[in-house]
Structures are given as C-alpha cells and as structure tokens.
PDB file of C-alpha atoms in Angstrom:
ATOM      1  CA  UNK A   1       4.729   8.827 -24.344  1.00  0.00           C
ATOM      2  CA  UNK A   2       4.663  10.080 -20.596  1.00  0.00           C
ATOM      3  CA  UNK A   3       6.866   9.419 -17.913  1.00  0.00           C
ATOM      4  CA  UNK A   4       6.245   9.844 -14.826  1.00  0.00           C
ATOM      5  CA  UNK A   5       7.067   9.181 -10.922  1.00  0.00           C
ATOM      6  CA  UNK A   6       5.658   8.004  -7.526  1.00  0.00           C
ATOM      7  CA  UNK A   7       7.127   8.364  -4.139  1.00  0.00           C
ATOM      8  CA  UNK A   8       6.384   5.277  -2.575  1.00  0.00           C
ATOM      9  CA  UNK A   9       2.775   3.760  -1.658  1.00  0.00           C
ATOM     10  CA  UNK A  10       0.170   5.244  -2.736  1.00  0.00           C
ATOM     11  CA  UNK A  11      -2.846   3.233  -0.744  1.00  0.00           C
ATOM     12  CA  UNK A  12      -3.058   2.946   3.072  1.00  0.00           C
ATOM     13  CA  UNK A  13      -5.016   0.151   4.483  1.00  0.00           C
ATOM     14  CA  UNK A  14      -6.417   1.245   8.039  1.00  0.00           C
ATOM     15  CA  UNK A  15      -9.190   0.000  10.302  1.00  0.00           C
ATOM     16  CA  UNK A  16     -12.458   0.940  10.367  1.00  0.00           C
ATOM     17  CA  UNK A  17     -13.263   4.854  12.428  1.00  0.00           C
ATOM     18  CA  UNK A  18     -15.121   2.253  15.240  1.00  0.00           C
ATOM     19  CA  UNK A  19     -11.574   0.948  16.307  1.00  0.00           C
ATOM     20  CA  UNK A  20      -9.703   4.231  16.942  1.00  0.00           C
ATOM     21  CA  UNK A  21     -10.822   4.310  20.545  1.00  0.00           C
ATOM     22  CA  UNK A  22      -8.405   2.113  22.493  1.00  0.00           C
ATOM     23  CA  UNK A  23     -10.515   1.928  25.232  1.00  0.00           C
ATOM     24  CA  UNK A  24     -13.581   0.671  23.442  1.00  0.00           C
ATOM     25  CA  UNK A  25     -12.119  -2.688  22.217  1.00  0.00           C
ATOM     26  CA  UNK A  26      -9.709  -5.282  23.511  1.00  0.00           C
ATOM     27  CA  UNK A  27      -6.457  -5.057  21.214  1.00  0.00           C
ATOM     28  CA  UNK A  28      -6.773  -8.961  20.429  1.00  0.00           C
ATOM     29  CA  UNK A  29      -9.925  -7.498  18.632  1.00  0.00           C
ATOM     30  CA  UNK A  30      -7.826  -5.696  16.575  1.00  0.00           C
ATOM     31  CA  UNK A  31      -6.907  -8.957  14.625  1.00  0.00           C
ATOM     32  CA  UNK A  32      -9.962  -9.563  13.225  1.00  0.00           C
ATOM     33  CA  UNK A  33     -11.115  -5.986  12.626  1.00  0.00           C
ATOM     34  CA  UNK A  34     -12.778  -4.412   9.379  1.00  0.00           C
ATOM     35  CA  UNK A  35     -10.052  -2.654   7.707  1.00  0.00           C
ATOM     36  CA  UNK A  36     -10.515  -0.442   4.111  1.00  0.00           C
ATOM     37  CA  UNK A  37      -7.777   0.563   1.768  1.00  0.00           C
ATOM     38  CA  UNK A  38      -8.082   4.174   1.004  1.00  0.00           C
ATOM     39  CA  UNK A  39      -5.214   6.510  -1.105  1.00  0.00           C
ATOM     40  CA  UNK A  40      -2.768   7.705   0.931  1.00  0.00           C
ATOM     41  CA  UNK A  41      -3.191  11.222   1.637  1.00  0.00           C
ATOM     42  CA  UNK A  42       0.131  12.161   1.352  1.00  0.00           C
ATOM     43  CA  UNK A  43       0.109  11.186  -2.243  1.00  0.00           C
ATOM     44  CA  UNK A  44      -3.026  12.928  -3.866  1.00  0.00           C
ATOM     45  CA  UNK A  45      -1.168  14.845  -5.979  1.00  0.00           C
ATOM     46  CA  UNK A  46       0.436  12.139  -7.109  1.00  0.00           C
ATOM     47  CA  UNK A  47      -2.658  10.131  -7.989  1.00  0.00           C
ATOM     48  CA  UNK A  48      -4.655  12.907  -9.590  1.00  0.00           C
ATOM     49  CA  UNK A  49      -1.492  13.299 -12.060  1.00  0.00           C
ATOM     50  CA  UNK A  50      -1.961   9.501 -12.659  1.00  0.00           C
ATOM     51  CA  UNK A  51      -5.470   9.030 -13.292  1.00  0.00           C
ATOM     52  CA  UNK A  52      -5.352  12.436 -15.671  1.00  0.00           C
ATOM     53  CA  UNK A  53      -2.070  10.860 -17.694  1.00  0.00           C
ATOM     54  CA  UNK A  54      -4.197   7.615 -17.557  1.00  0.00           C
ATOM     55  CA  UNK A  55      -6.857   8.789 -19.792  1.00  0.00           C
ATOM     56  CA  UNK A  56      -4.759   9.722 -22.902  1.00  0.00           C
ATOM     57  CA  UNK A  57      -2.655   6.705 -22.941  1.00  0.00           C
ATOM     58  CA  UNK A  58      -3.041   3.071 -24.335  1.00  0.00           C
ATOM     59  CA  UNK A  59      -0.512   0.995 -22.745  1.00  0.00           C
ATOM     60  CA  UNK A  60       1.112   1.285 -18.498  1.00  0.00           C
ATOM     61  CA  UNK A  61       4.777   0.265 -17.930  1.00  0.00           C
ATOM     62  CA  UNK A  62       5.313   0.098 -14.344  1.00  0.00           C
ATOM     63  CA  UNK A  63       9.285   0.705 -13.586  1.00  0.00           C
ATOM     64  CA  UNK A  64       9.435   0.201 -10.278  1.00  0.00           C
ATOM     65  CA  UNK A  65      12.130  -1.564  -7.519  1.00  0.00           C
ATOM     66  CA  UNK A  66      12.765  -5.230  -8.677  1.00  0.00           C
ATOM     67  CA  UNK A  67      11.398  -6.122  -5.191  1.00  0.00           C
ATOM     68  CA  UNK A  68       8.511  -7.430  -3.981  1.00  0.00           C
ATOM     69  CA  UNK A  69       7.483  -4.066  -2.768  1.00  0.00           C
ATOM     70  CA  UNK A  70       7.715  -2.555  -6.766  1.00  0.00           C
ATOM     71  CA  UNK A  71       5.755  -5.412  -7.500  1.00  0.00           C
ATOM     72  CA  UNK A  72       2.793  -4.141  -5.416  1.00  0.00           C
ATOM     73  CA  UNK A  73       3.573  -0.460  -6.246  1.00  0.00           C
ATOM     74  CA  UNK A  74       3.330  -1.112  -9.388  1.00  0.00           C
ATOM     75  CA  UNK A  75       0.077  -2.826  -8.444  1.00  0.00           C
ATOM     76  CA  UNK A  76      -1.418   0.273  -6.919  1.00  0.00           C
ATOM     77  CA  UNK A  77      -0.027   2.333  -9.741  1.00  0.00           C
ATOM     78  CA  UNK A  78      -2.303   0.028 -12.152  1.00  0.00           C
ATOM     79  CA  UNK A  79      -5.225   0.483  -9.902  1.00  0.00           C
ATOM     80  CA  UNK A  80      -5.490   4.180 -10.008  1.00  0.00           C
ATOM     81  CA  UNK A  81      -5.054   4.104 -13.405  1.00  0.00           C
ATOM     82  CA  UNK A  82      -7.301   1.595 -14.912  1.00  0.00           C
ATOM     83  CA  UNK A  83      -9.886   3.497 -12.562  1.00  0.00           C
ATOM     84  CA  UNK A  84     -10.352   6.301 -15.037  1.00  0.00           C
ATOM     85  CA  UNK A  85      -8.899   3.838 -17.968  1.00  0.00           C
ATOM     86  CA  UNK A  86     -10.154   0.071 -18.099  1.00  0.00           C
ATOM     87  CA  UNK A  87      -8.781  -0.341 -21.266  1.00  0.00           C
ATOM     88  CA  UNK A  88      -5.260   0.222 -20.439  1.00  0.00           C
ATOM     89  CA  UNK A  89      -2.724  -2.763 -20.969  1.00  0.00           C
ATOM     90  CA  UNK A  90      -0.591  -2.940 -17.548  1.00  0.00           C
ATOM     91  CA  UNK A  91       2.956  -4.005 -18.148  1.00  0.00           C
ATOM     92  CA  UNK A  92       5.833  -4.195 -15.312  1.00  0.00           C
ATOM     93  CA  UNK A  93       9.890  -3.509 -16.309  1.00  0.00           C
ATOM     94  CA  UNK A  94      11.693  -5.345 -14.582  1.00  0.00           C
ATOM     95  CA  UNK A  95      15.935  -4.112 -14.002  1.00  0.00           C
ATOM     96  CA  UNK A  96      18.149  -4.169 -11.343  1.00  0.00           C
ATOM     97  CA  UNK A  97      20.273  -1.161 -12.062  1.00  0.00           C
ATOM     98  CA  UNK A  98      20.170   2.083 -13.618  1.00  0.00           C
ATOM     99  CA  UNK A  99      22.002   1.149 -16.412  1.00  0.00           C
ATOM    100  CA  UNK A 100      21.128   1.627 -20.493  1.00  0.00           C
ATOM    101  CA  UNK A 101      21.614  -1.913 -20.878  1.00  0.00           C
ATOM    102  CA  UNK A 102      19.380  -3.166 -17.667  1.00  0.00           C
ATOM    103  CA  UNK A 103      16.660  -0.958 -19.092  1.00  0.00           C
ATOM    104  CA  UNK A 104      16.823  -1.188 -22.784  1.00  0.00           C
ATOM    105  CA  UNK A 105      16.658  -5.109 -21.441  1.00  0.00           C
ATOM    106  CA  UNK A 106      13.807  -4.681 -19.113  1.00  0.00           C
ATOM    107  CA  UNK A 107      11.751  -3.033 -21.849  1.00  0.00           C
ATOM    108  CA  UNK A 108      12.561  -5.527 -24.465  1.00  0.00           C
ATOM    109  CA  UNK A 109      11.069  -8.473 -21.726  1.00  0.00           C
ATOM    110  CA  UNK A 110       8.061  -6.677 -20.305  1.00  0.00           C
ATOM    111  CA  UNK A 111       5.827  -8.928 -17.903  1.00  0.00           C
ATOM    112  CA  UNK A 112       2.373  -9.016 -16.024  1.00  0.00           C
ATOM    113  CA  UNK A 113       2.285  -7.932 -12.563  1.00  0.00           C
ATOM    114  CA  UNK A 114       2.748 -11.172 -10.170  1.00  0.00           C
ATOM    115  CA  UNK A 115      -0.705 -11.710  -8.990  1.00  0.00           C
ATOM    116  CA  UNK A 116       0.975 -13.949  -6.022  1.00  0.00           C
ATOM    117  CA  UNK A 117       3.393 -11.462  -5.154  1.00  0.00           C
ATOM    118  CA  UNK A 118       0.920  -8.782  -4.976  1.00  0.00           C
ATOM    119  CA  UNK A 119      -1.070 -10.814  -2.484  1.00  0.00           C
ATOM    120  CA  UNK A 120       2.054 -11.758  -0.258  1.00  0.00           C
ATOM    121  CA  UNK A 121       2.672  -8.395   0.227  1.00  0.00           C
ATOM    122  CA  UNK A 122      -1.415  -6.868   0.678  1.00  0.00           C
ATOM    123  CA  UNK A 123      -0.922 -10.298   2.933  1.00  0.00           C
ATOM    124  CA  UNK A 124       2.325  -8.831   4.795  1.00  0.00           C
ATOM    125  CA  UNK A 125       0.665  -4.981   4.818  1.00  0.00           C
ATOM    126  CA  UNK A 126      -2.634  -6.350   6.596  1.00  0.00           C
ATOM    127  CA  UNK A 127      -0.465  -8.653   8.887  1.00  0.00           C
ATOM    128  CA  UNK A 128       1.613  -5.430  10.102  1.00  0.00           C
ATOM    129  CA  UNK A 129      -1.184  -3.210  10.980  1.00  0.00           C
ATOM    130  CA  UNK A 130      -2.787  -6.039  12.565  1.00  0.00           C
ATOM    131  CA  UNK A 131      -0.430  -7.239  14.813  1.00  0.00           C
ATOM    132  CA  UNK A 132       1.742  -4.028  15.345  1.00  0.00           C
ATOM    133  CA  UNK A 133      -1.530  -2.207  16.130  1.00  0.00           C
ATOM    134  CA  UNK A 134      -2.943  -5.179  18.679  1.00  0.00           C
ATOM    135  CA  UNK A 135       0.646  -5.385  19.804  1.00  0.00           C
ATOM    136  CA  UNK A 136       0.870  -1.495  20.738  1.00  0.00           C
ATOM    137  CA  UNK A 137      -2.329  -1.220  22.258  1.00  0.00           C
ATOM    138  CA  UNK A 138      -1.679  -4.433  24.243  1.00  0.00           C
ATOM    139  CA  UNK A 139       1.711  -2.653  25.945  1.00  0.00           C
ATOM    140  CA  UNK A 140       0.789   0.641  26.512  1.00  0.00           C
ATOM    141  CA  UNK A 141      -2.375  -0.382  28.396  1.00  0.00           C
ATOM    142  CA  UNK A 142      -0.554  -2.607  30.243  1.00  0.00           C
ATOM    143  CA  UNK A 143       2.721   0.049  30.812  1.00  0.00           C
ATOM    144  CA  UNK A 144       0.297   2.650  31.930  1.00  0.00           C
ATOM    145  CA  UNK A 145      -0.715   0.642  35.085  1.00  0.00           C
ATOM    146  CA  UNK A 146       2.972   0.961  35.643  1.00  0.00           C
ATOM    147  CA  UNK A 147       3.276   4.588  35.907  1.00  0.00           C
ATOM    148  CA  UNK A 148      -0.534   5.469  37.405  1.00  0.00           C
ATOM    149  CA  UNK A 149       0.418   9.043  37.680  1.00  0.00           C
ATOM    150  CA  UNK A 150       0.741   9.433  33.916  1.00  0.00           C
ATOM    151  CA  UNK A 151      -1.646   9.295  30.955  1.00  0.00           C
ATOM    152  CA  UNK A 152      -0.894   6.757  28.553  1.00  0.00           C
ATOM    153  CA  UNK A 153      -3.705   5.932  26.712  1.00  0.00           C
ATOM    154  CA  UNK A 154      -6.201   8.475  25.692  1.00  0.00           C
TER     155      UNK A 154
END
C-alpha cells in the first residue's frame, strides 16, 4: 500500500498563447476562446510522484474533501494516474471528519467518482476563467481611459 498527498489542483485550464495580448482581441471574445487544460506547474512534483506510485499499484482510493471540489480532485488525481496505469481501478472515500470511525466507514463504502459532479465543476472552472478574464479585461480597458496619464493595459 502507498499513501500519499496532493496540495490542491493539480490541472490549470488556460486560454490558448493567441489570447494573452489584451489588445489583440475584444474581451467578449474571451467567452468563446480555445482554452487547454495543462498540469499545474506548481504541482509537478506532485504529479511525477503520482504517475511513478501509479505504476506499481492495482487499485486508486481517492481521499479527498467530501465537496464537490474533492470530487474533481480526485478526478484529476485519477487522470494522472491512469496515464501511466490504464488498468488501475479508481475508487473515491468519502468522510466528513478525521475520525477512525468516519474513515474505517468511508473505506468500508467506497464509490465511483461522480461523473456529473466532475462536469459541474470543469463546468464552474471554465465559467470562471471565462467570465473573470472577459470581465477584467473589459474594466481595465475601460478604467485606463480614466487615468490617460497611466499605463493600464500592456
């Protein structure tokens, strides 16, 4: 057996290299740009340790928050692994506090990763970047005909 951790995500879903110029496209483009999901950066460490413990093992528990957010952790946890590993069976634990009897029950009642929750939340991700990118763009082009003297946008 292995046990391991994560800190958090570990993709990042990000537009396309064409839409980092903010002068070069309207931000209502923005919601209907090409986007790819890449690892996070941050967390390469991380995901070499899990696709090297994924080789030598047979089965993935995923014992992450009881949230909607584990859920798609544990979703991108599954992905890295099953990379190097197709044959691993993906599990999820799911407990609600740190407790011997919360996890000794979690383990004993293993499930499948929601496939609906997953997509609410890749749904909710996209929607953020979308719209809080488009959004940002929108106001600090308009802000920086506000304060001419000043360079806002690069």
């Amino acid at each position: 057996m292995i046990v391991t951790s994560v800190l958090g995500h570990l993709l990042d879903i990000s537009f396309e290299d064409e839409y980092s110029s903010w002068s070069r496209y309207d931000p209502a483009d923005l919601l209907y740009a090409r986007t790819h999901i890449k690892s996070n950066d941050d967390m390469n460490d991380i995901v070499s340790s899990l696709e090297n413990y994924a080789k030598a093992v047979e089965i993935l528990i995923g014992m992450t928050d009881c949230d909607r957010e584990g859920e798609y952790i544990g979703y991108e946890i599954s992905q890295m692994c099953l990379r190097v590993n197709p044959r691993i069976l993906v599990k999820r634990c799911v407990f609600s506090a740190l407790t011997k009897t919360e996890l000794i029950g979690g383990l004993q009642r293993l499930n499948n990763l929601n496939e609906n929750v997953i997509a609410a939340v890749a749904t909710r991700i996209e929607l953020d970047l979308r719209s809080g990118s488009s959004l940002t763009r929108y106001q600090t082009m308009k802000l920086s005909t506000c304060f001419p003297n000043h360079t806002v946008v690069s």
